[in-house]
Short mmCIF file of C-alpha atoms in Angstrom, two decimals:
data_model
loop_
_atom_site.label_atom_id
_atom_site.label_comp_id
_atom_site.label_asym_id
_atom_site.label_seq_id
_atom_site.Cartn_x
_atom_site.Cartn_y
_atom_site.Cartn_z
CA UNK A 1 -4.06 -3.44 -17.05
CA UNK A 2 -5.79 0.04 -17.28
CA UNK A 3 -6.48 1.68 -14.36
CA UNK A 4 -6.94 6.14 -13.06
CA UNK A 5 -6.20 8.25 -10.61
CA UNK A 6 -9.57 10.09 -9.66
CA UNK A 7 -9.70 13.11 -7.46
CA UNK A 8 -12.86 13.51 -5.24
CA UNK A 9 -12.37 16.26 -2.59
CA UNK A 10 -8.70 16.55 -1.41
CA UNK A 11 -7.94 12.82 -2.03
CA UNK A 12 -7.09 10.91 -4.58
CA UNK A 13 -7.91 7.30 -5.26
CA UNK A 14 -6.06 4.37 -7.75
CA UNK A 15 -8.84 2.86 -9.32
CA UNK A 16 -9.57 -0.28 -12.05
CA UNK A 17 -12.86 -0.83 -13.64
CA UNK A 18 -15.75 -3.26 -11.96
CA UNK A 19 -14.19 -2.59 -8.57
CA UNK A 20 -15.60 -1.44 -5.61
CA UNK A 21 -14.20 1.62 -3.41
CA UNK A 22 -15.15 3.72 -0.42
CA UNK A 23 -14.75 6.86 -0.51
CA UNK A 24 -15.92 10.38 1.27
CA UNK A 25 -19.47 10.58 1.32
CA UNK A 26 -21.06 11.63 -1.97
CA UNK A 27 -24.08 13.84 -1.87
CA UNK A 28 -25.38 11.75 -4.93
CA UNK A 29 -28.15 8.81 -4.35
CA UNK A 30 -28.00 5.17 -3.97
CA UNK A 31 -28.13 3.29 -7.04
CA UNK A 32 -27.69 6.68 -9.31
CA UNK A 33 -24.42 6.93 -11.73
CA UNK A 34 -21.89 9.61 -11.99
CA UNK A 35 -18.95 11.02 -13.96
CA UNK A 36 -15.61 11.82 -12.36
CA UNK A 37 -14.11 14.66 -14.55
CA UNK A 38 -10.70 15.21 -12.32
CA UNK A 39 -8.49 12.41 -13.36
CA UNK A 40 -5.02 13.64 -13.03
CA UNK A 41 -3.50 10.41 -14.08
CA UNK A 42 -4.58 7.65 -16.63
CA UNK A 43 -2.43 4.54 -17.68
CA UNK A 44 -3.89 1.79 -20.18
CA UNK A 45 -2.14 -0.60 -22.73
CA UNK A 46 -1.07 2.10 -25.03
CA UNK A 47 0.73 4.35 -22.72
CA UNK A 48 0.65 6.78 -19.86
CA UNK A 49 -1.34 9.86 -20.05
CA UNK A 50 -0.56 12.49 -17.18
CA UNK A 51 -2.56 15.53 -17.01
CA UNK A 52 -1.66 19.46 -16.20
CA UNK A 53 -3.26 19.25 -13.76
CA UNK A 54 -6.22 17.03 -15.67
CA UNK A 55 -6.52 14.95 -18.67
CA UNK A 56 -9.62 14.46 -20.90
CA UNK A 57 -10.97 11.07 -19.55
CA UNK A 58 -14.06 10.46 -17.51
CA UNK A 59 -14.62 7.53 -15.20
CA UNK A 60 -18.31 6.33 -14.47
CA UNK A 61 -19.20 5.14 -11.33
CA UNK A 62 -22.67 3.83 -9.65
CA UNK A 63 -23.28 4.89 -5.86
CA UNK A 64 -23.62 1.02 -4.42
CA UNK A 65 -24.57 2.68 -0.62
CA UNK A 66 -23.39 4.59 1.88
CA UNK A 67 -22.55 3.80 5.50
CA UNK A 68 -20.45 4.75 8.45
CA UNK A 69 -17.21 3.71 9.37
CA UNK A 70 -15.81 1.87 12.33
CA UNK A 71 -15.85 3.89 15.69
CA UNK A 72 -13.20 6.56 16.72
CA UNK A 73 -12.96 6.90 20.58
CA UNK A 74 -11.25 9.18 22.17
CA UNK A 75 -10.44 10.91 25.74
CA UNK A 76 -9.60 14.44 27.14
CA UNK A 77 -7.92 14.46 30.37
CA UNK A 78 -7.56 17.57 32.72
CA UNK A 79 -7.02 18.93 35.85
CA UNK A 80 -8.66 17.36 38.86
CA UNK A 81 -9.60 13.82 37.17
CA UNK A 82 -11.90 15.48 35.14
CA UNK A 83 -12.05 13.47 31.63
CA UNK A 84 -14.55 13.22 28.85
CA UNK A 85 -15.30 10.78 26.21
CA UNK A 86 -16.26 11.03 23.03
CA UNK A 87 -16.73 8.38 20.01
CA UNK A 88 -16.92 9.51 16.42
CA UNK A 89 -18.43 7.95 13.10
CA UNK A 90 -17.35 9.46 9.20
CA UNK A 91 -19.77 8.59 6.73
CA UNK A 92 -18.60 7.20 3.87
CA UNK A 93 -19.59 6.28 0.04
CA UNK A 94 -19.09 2.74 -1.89
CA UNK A 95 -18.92 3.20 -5.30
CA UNK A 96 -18.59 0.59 -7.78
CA UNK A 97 -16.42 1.83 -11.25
CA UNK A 98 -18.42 0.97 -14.08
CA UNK A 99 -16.48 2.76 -17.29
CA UNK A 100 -13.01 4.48 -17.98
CA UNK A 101 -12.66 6.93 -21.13
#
């Protein structure tokens, strides 16, 4: 089982090769590839390599699409039964991982 951490933003995600993941939304187009450099953790078959902070492998992912998530609602009360309403959508990447090296 080989699988990395990757570090996009703030977050870090667990991920395996030919799986799909959403993540923050990526400036980078649908269908186009790219290369995660900050991989902080990597474990394969031969051992554990932990990085300080990063280690030397890259993982390759392809954009699949980008969407929104499920809707946030949420209410402000005040004074006088004065309220307000307000929804909220992130937008979000799927990429699929396509190499780890």
């Amino acid at each position: 089982m080989e699988y990395a951490v990757i570090q996009i933003g703030k977050k870090q995600y667990i991920v395996e090769k030919d799986q799909e993941y959403t993540v923050e939304k990526l400036d980078t187009p649908e269908g186009e590839s790219i290369t995660f450099d900050e991989v902080p953790l990597y474990v394969s078959e031969k051992g554990i390599d932990i990085g300080k902070p990063f280690t030397k492998v890259k993982v390759d992912a392809t954009v699949v699409e980008h969407k929104r998530a499920t809707k946030v609602v949420g209410l402000i009360y005040k004074t006088n039964g004065h309220r307000r309403k307000f929804g909220h959508k992130q937008h979000q990447t799927v990429i699929k991982i396509t190499n780890i090296a």
